[in-house]
Amino acid sequence: MKEKLIIIGANDFQNPLILRAKELGCETHVFAWQCGDVGERTADVFYPVSIVELDEILALCRPLHPAGVCSIGSDLAAITVNYVAEGLGLVGNGMESALTATNKHRMRLAFERAGLPSCKSIQVEEDTDLAALPLRYPLIVKPTDRSGSRGIRKVCDPAELPGAIAFAREPSFEKKVLVEEFAEGREYSVEYLSWQGEHRFLAVTEKFTTGAPLFVETGHLQPPLHMDDTTLARIRELVPRVLDCLGVRFGASHTELKVDASGAIRIIECGARMGGDCIGSDLVPLSTGVDYVRGVIDVACGRAPDLTPVRPGRIAAVRFIFSQEDLDALRRIEANCPQNLFRVSAIDPIDGHEIRDSSTRYGYYILTADTQEEMTRLLRMSALPEAFLED
């Protein structure tokens, strides 16, 4: 009889998990709000239930006797995963860990207690005296409980702060806002896979964004172009401490941090799930040769993951489409370098709407190359601003 695997979420970023689970012989039971996402069609069984309906999902899962429950790339889904896992006695990190790893204020408090290098921050309330905040400008304002760049804004002038707080509160589920000191430097994310508290390093990703004020991701690159071995070693020493601090003992994790010109590292946040934006599902397997998605499935089902590379690693990047210029750049790559295109997503019509967060981008494509020089040429061709490629 096939193992039954519960998967939370059905969108394009979750689909690689559904497809890989089916390749491995699992019967996939997928839960998500019904809106025409690809996972509704690729799942063996699809349940049109919002992923926030924790008790309903748990009740539907009980008679299935699944081997595991998992998701990739979603903080909101990670809460549901741990709720179901805890309710069914499956592998997970527990709800206390899940709630800390998905709430930026709780996370900051945990970092502070553990003495980890992070940004000074304050959760603001309706009656908070904004003029008296003991924080140094510039500031970053963000919802406490959202991801994907939703509600984020950089503030350099105190007069802009009330508007930024209102902007961040609107998408927040709990309607709470974190204000923190802005960390300078290049931004990276770090992927690990944990089994019984042992944390296995997989990859570092260099992040490219639109910059201030919204910092929406325009692309990701593995391995990073701008990182020396000493900095990498310091990051590999730091991130397991972050995971222990948050109570992450099982599964994928995605830690975001910044490294400034002096080499100082500041933790931005850490999610107990794969990096979204194709980082975990595509870039890690491409750049390392490790079957990361299978590792996540194995851990969820109570098996030690095998992280032996199954193919040679390459340089890998994802570029997101924000404009007609970006789409034109993709067409040039399709015409001149089709061998470097790993995958192109469905692309929405370019209608000129404002790109406010990751959910409003038009689409994406994934590039592979044999050398950093070749990838740098492709990124220039993709219309990535030259400033991102300079030392």
Short mmCIF file of C-alpha atoms in Angstrom, two decimals:
data_model
loop_
_atom_site.label_atom_id
_atom_site.label_comp_id
_atom_site.label_asym_id
_atom_site.label_seq_id
_atom_site.Cartn_x
_atom_site.Cartn_y
_atom_site.Cartn_z
CA MET A 1 0.00 0.00 0.00
CA LYS A 2 1.27 3.49 -0.86
CA GLU A 3 2.39 5.87 1.89
CA LYS A 4 -0.03 8.75 2.22
CA LEU A 5 1.58 12.18 2.43
CA ILE A 6 -0.30 15.28 3.53
CA ILE A 7 0.82 18.40 1.65
CA ILE A 8 -0.30 21.86 2.75
CA GLY A 9 -0.62 24.26 -0.17
CA ALA A 10 -1.19 23.81 -3.90
CA ASN A 11 0.39 26.77 -5.69
CA ASP A 12 3.21 26.73 -8.24
CA PHE A 13 5.92 26.82 -5.54
CA GLN A 14 4.36 23.76 -3.81
CA ASN A 15 3.96 21.75 -7.00
CA PRO A 16 7.54 20.38 -7.07
CA LEU A 17 6.81 18.78 -3.68
CA ILE A 18 3.61 17.18 -4.99
CA LEU A 19 5.30 15.88 -8.13
CA ARG A 20 8.39 14.53 -6.32
CA ALA A 21 6.25 12.77 -3.71
CA LYS A 22 4.29 11.06 -6.47
CA GLU A 23 7.53 10.02 -8.21
CA LEU A 24 8.62 8.45 -4.93
CA GLY A 25 5.42 6.40 -4.78
CA CYS A 26 3.50 8.49 -2.22
CA GLU A 27 -0.22 9.08 -2.44
CA THR A 28 -0.54 12.86 -2.18
CA HIS A 29 -3.38 14.45 -0.21
CA VAL A 30 -3.24 18.21 -0.81
CA PHE A 31 -5.09 20.90 1.16
CA ALA A 32 -5.55 24.47 -0.09
CA TRP A 33 -8.11 27.13 -0.83
CA GLN A 34 -9.59 26.27 -4.22
CA CYS A 35 -8.53 28.94 -6.72
CA GLY A 36 -7.30 27.02 -9.77
CA ASP A 37 -3.72 26.43 -8.61
CA VAL A 38 -1.70 23.74 -10.38
CA GLY A 39 -1.58 21.48 -7.32
CA GLU A 40 -5.34 21.06 -7.46
CA ARG A 41 -4.79 19.07 -10.66
CA THR A 42 -1.52 17.29 -9.88
CA ALA A 43 -2.55 16.00 -6.43
CA ASP A 44 -3.84 12.45 -6.12
CA VAL A 45 -6.54 13.81 -3.82
CA PHE A 46 -7.29 17.53 -3.45
CA TYR A 47 -9.24 18.99 -0.54
CA PRO A 48 -10.67 22.50 -1.12
CA VAL A 49 -10.00 23.63 2.46
CA SER A 50 -8.11 26.82 3.37
CA ILE A 51 -4.79 26.07 5.04
CA VAL A 52 -5.80 28.22 8.02
CA GLU A 53 -8.63 25.79 8.90
CA LEU A 54 -6.42 23.81 11.26
CA ASP A 55 -9.04 21.68 13.02
CA GLU A 56 -10.91 20.83 9.83
CA ILE A 57 -7.71 19.68 8.14
CA LEU A 58 -6.68 17.65 11.19
CA ALA A 59 -10.09 15.95 11.28
CA LEU A 60 -9.88 15.05 7.60
CA CYS A 61 -6.36 13.68 8.04
CA ARG A 62 -7.07 11.41 11.01
CA PRO A 63 -8.76 8.57 9.09
CA LEU A 64 -6.05 8.69 6.40
CA HIS A 65 -3.30 7.52 8.80
CA PRO A 66 -0.66 9.42 6.81
CA ALA A 67 3.07 8.73 7.04
CA GLY A 68 3.87 12.45 7.21
CA VAL A 69 2.80 16.02 6.62
CA CYS A 70 4.88 18.75 4.97
CA SER A 71 4.99 21.91 2.88
CA ILE A 72 7.72 24.00 1.27
CA GLY A 73 8.32 27.73 1.17
CA SER A 74 5.37 29.05 3.22
CA ASP A 75 5.35 30.34 6.79
CA LEU A 76 1.57 30.10 7.02
CA ALA A 77 1.60 26.50 5.81
CA ALA A 78 4.35 25.66 8.34
CA ILE A 79 1.95 26.42 11.17
CA THR A 80 -0.63 24.01 9.73
CA VAL A 81 2.03 21.35 9.14
CA ASN A 82 3.12 21.43 12.78
CA TYR A 83 -0.47 21.52 14.06
CA VAL A 84 -1.37 18.40 12.07
CA ALA A 85 1.92 16.67 12.94
CA GLU A 86 1.41 17.34 16.64
CA GLY A 87 -2.21 16.16 16.49
CA LEU A 88 -1.32 12.91 14.70
CA GLY A 89 1.96 12.16 16.44
CA LEU A 90 3.99 12.68 13.25
CA VAL A 91 7.44 14.24 12.87
CA GLY A 92 7.47 17.99 13.42
CA ASN A 93 8.94 20.76 15.54
CA GLY A 94 5.83 21.38 17.64
CA MET A 95 3.55 24.39 17.78
CA GLU A 96 5.71 26.44 20.15
CA SER A 97 8.60 26.33 17.70
CA ALA A 98 6.30 26.90 14.72
CA LEU A 99 4.71 30.00 16.24
CA THR A 100 8.10 31.47 17.17
CA ALA A 101 9.55 30.80 13.72
CA THR A 102 6.57 32.47 11.99
CA ASN A 103 6.24 35.57 14.18
CA LYS A 104 8.98 38.14 13.75
CA HIS A 105 8.49 39.72 17.19
CA ARG A 106 8.63 36.41 19.04
CA MET A 107 11.64 35.49 16.93
CA ARG A 108 13.49 38.72 17.81
CA LEU A 109 12.86 38.08 21.51
CA ALA A 110 14.25 34.55 21.14
CA PHE A 111 17.35 35.87 19.37
CA GLU A 112 17.85 38.45 22.11
CA ARG A 113 17.58 35.82 24.88
CA ALA A 114 20.12 33.64 23.06
CA GLY A 115 22.55 36.51 22.49
CA LEU A 116 22.44 36.14 18.71
CA PRO A 117 23.37 39.07 16.42
CA SER A 118 20.14 40.57 15.16
CA CYS A 119 18.55 43.97 14.65
CA LYS A 120 17.17 46.03 17.52
CA SER A 121 13.38 46.11 17.18
CA ILE A 122 10.12 47.05 18.87
CA GLN A 123 6.58 45.78 18.30
CA VAL A 124 4.44 48.90 18.06
CA GLU A 125 0.89 49.09 19.36
CA GLU A 126 -1.91 51.56 18.65
CA ASP A 127 -0.85 53.72 21.60
CA THR A 128 2.93 53.50 21.08
CA ASP A 129 4.65 56.92 21.21
CA LEU A 130 6.43 56.79 17.86
CA ALA A 131 8.46 59.92 18.62
CA ALA A 132 9.99 58.17 21.63
CA LEU A 133 11.10 54.94 19.94
CA PRO A 134 14.67 54.15 21.09
CA LEU A 135 15.69 53.14 17.57
CA ARG A 136 18.18 54.63 15.14
CA TYR A 137 17.03 55.61 11.64
CA PRO A 138 16.76 54.33 8.96
CA LEU A 139 14.15 51.78 10.04
CA ILE A 140 12.42 48.80 8.47
CA VAL A 141 8.70 48.42 9.17
CA LYS A 142 7.07 45.02 8.59
CA PRO A 143 4.09 42.88 9.64
CA THR A 144 4.94 40.50 12.45
CA ASP A 145 3.46 37.51 10.66
CA ARG A 146 3.82 37.75 6.87
CA SER A 147 6.47 36.75 4.33
CA GLY A 148 7.11 37.39 0.64
CA SER A 149 7.98 41.09 1.19
CA ARG A 150 4.35 41.85 2.07
CA GLY A 151 3.92 45.12 3.96
CA ILE A 152 7.64 45.92 4.22
CA ARG A 153 8.85 49.50 3.93
CA LYS A 154 12.09 51.33 4.70
CA VAL A 155 11.67 54.61 6.60
CA CYS A 156 14.33 57.33 6.71
CA ASP A 157 12.19 60.22 8.00
CA PRO A 158 10.11 60.08 11.22
CA ALA A 159 7.27 61.77 9.32
CA GLU A 160 6.98 58.64 7.13
CA LEU A 161 6.67 56.22 10.05
CA PRO A 162 2.88 56.36 10.71
CA GLY A 163 2.12 55.66 7.05
CA ALA A 164 4.59 52.79 6.93
CA ILE A 165 3.03 51.26 10.05
CA ALA A 166 -0.44 51.46 8.50
CA PHE A 167 0.96 49.88 5.31
CA ALA A 168 2.45 46.99 7.33
CA ARG A 169 -0.59 46.47 9.55
CA GLU A 170 -2.98 46.02 6.61
CA PRO A 171 -1.66 42.59 5.40
CA SER A 172 -0.86 41.31 8.92
CA PHE A 173 -3.06 38.47 10.14
CA GLU A 174 -2.76 39.60 13.75
CA LYS A 175 -2.66 43.32 12.78
CA LYS A 176 0.64 43.87 14.56
CA VAL A 177 3.77 45.60 13.30
CA LEU A 178 7.48 45.32 14.02
CA VAL A 179 9.77 48.33 13.67
CA GLU A 180 13.49 47.55 13.55
CA GLU A 181 16.77 49.21 12.80
CA PHE A 182 17.84 48.79 9.18
CA ALA A 183 20.79 46.42 8.64
CA GLU A 184 23.25 47.50 5.97
CA GLY A 185 25.02 45.08 3.66
CA ARG A 186 24.43 42.35 1.11
CA GLU A 187 21.56 39.99 1.82
CA TYR A 188 21.81 36.21 1.79
CA SER A 189 19.73 33.21 2.81
CA VAL A 190 20.98 29.89 4.12
CA GLU A 191 19.36 26.49 3.58
CA TYR A 192 19.69 23.64 6.08
CA LEU A 193 17.97 20.30 6.61
CA SER A 194 17.67 19.01 10.19
CA TRP A 195 17.14 15.51 11.53
CA GLN A 196 16.80 14.84 15.26
CA GLY A 197 18.51 18.13 16.06
CA GLU A 198 21.48 17.59 13.74
CA HIS A 199 21.65 20.47 11.25
CA ARG A 200 23.05 19.77 7.78
CA PHE A 201 24.23 22.72 5.68
CA LEU A 202 23.11 22.77 2.05
CA ALA A 203 23.58 26.15 0.38
CA VAL A 204 23.86 29.93 0.61
CA THR A 205 21.80 32.09 -1.71
CA GLU A 206 22.56 35.68 -2.68
CA LYS A 207 19.42 37.81 -2.84
CA PHE A 208 18.67 40.66 -5.26
CA THR A 209 15.80 43.07 -4.51
CA THR A 210 14.21 46.26 -5.77
CA GLY A 211 15.81 48.06 -2.82
CA ALA A 212 14.11 50.77 -0.79
CA PRO A 213 11.38 51.22 0.10
CA LEU A 214 9.71 47.80 -0.54
CA PHE A 215 12.62 45.35 -1.09
CA VAL A 216 10.72 42.93 -3.32
CA GLU A 217 12.97 40.08 -4.52
CA THR A 218 14.02 40.38 -8.17
CA GLY A 219 16.24 37.29 -8.19
CA HIS A 220 18.34 34.74 -6.29
CA LEU A 221 21.72 33.18 -7.06
CA GLN A 222 23.44 29.99 -5.80
CA PRO A 223 26.24 29.87 -4.88
CA PRO A 224 26.68 33.58 -4.05
CA LEU A 225 28.88 35.79 -6.18
CA HIS A 226 30.03 37.92 -3.23
CA MET A 227 31.14 35.74 -0.31
CA ASP A 228 34.56 34.59 0.88
CA ASP A 229 35.36 31.34 2.66
CA THR A 230 35.86 33.04 6.03
CA THR A 231 32.40 34.62 5.96
CA LEU A 232 30.86 31.31 4.86
CA ALA A 233 32.52 29.52 7.79
CA ARG A 234 31.16 32.11 10.25
CA ILE A 235 27.67 31.73 8.80
CA ARG A 236 27.87 27.94 9.09
CA GLU A 237 28.81 28.32 12.75
CA LEU A 238 25.99 30.81 13.43
CA VAL A 239 22.96 29.26 11.72
CA PRO A 240 22.82 26.03 13.80
CA ARG A 241 22.69 28.25 16.89
CA VAL A 242 19.75 30.09 15.33
CA LEU A 243 17.93 26.80 14.69
CA ASP A 244 18.57 25.55 18.22
CA CYS A 245 17.31 28.87 19.59
CA LEU A 246 14.02 28.46 17.70
CA GLY A 247 13.57 24.79 18.61
CA VAL A 248 13.98 23.57 15.03
CA ARG A 249 15.00 19.88 15.19
CA PHE A 250 13.42 18.47 12.03
CA GLY A 251 13.01 19.53 8.43
CA ALA A 252 14.06 22.34 6.15
CA SER A 253 15.00 25.82 7.30
CA HIS A 254 15.63 29.13 5.58
CA THR A 255 17.67 31.74 7.47
CA GLU A 256 17.96 35.27 6.07
CA LEU A 257 20.87 37.49 7.08
CA LYS A 258 22.97 40.46 6.02
CA VAL A 259 26.73 40.89 5.92
CA ASP A 260 28.01 44.48 5.97
CA ALA A 261 31.24 45.90 4.56
CA SER A 262 33.10 45.21 7.81
CA GLY A 263 32.02 41.55 7.78
CA ALA A 264 29.48 41.90 10.61
CA ILE A 265 26.55 39.49 10.31
CA ARG A 266 22.99 40.36 11.34
CA ILE A 267 20.20 37.78 11.36
CA ILE A 268 17.07 39.09 9.65
CA GLU A 269 14.78 36.10 10.28
CA CYS A 270 14.57 32.32 10.10
CA GLY A 271 11.73 30.17 8.79
CA ALA A 272 11.40 26.47 9.62
CA ARG A 273 10.67 25.65 5.99
CA MET A 274 12.38 25.69 2.61
CA GLY A 275 13.17 29.00 1.04
CA GLY A 276 10.38 30.05 -1.30
CA ASP A 277 10.87 31.70 -4.68
CA CYS A 278 12.19 28.36 -6.06
CA ILE A 279 15.22 28.51 -3.72
CA GLY A 280 14.62 25.18 -1.99
CA SER A 281 12.67 23.36 -4.65
CA ASP A 282 14.95 24.21 -7.60
CA LEU A 283 18.12 26.19 -6.86
CA VAL A 284 19.42 23.91 -4.09
CA PRO A 285 19.06 20.71 -6.15
CA LEU A 286 20.58 22.43 -9.19
CA SER A 287 23.55 23.98 -7.37
CA THR A 288 24.36 21.10 -4.99
CA GLY A 289 23.05 17.99 -6.72
CA VAL A 290 21.18 17.10 -3.51
CA ASP A 291 17.57 15.93 -3.74
CA TYR A 292 16.37 18.46 -1.15
CA VAL A 293 12.67 17.87 -1.75
CA ARG A 294 13.12 14.13 -1.17
CA GLY A 295 15.00 14.99 2.03
CA VAL A 296 12.04 17.01 3.27
CA ILE A 297 9.65 14.16 2.45
CA ASP A 298 11.86 11.61 4.18
CA VAL A 299 12.13 13.68 7.36
CA ALA A 300 8.35 14.26 7.41
CA CYS A 301 7.84 10.50 7.16
CA GLY A 302 10.27 9.76 10.00
CA ARG A 303 13.30 8.71 7.97
CA ALA A 304 16.85 10.06 8.15
CA PRO A 305 17.46 12.01 4.92
CA ASP A 306 20.14 10.98 2.44
CA LEU A 307 21.89 14.19 1.32
CA THR A 308 24.40 12.50 -0.97
CA PRO A 309 24.50 14.44 -4.26
CA VAL A 310 22.77 12.55 -7.04
CA ARG A 311 24.16 14.73 -9.85
CA PRO A 312 26.92 17.34 -10.35
CA GLY A 313 26.08 20.82 -9.10
CA ARG A 314 25.87 23.86 -11.37
CA ILE A 315 25.47 27.60 -10.88
CA ALA A 316 21.74 28.36 -10.59
CA ALA A 317 19.63 31.51 -10.47
CA VAL A 318 16.00 32.57 -10.61
CA ARG A 319 14.91 35.89 -12.13
CA PHE A 320 11.48 37.42 -11.60
CA ILE A 321 9.60 39.44 -14.17
CA PHE A 322 8.59 42.95 -13.11
CA SER A 323 8.22 44.74 -16.45
CA GLN A 324 8.15 44.49 -20.23
CA GLU A 325 11.92 45.06 -20.16
CA ASP A 326 12.34 41.92 -18.05
CA LEU A 327 10.11 39.93 -20.40
CA ASP A 328 12.08 41.18 -23.41
CA ALA A 329 15.27 40.05 -21.66
CA LEU A 330 13.80 36.57 -21.20
CA ARG A 331 12.95 36.41 -24.90
CA ARG A 332 16.58 37.29 -25.77
CA ILE A 333 17.82 34.47 -23.53
CA GLU A 334 15.31 32.06 -25.09
CA ALA A 335 16.61 33.03 -28.54
CA ASN A 336 20.34 33.06 -27.77
CA CYS A 337 20.91 30.77 -24.76
CA PRO A 338 18.07 28.23 -24.60
CA GLN A 339 20.47 25.64 -23.15
CA ASN A 340 20.76 27.79 -19.99
CA LEU A 341 17.01 27.92 -19.31
CA PHE A 342 15.95 25.26 -16.81
CA ARG A 343 12.32 26.34 -16.49
CA VAL A 344 10.02 29.23 -17.37
CA SER A 345 6.85 29.78 -15.35
CA ALA A 346 3.48 30.84 -16.67
CA ILE A 347 3.74 34.60 -17.22
CA ASP A 348 0.85 36.98 -16.59
CA PRO A 349 0.09 39.74 -19.13
CA ILE A 350 2.26 42.81 -18.51
CA ASP A 351 -0.40 45.34 -17.51
CA GLY A 352 1.79 47.85 -15.63
CA HIS A 353 0.42 47.22 -12.12
CA GLU A 354 2.63 48.13 -9.15
CA ILE A 355 4.76 45.26 -7.85
CA ARG A 356 4.21 45.62 -4.10
CA ASP A 357 5.28 42.14 -2.95
CA SER A 358 6.27 38.73 -4.30
CA SER A 359 2.68 37.73 -5.06
CA THR A 360 2.25 40.58 -7.59
CA ARG A 361 5.20 39.72 -9.86
CA TYR A 362 4.38 38.56 -13.41
CA GLY A 363 6.37 35.31 -13.44
CA TYR A 364 9.89 33.91 -13.31
CA TYR A 365 12.50 31.82 -15.06
CA ILE A 366 15.37 29.67 -13.79
CA LEU A 367 18.87 29.77 -15.27
CA THR A 368 21.77 27.32 -14.98
CA ALA A 369 25.43 27.70 -15.96
CA ASP A 370 28.72 25.86 -15.55
CA THR A 371 30.70 28.84 -14.21
CA GLN A 372 30.08 32.08 -12.33
CA GLU A 373 31.40 33.97 -15.36
CA GLU A 374 28.79 32.37 -17.59
CA MET A 375 26.05 33.07 -15.03
CA THR A 376 27.16 36.70 -14.65
CA ARG A 377 26.81 37.12 -18.42
CA LEU A 378 23.33 35.61 -18.29
CA LEU A 379 22.28 37.86 -15.40
CA ARG A 380 23.47 40.91 -17.32
CA MET A 381 21.43 39.69 -20.28
CA SER A 382 18.44 39.24 -17.95
CA ALA A 383 18.45 42.99 -17.18
CA LEU A 384 19.66 42.54 -13.58
CA PRO A 385 21.04 45.97 -12.57
CA GLU A 386 24.82 46.10 -12.88
CA ALA A 387 25.15 47.33 -9.30
CA PHE A 388 24.20 43.87 -8.01
CA LEU A 389 27.09 42.28 -9.87
CA GLU A 390 29.79 44.73 -8.79
CA ASP A 391 32.08 43.99 -5.83
#
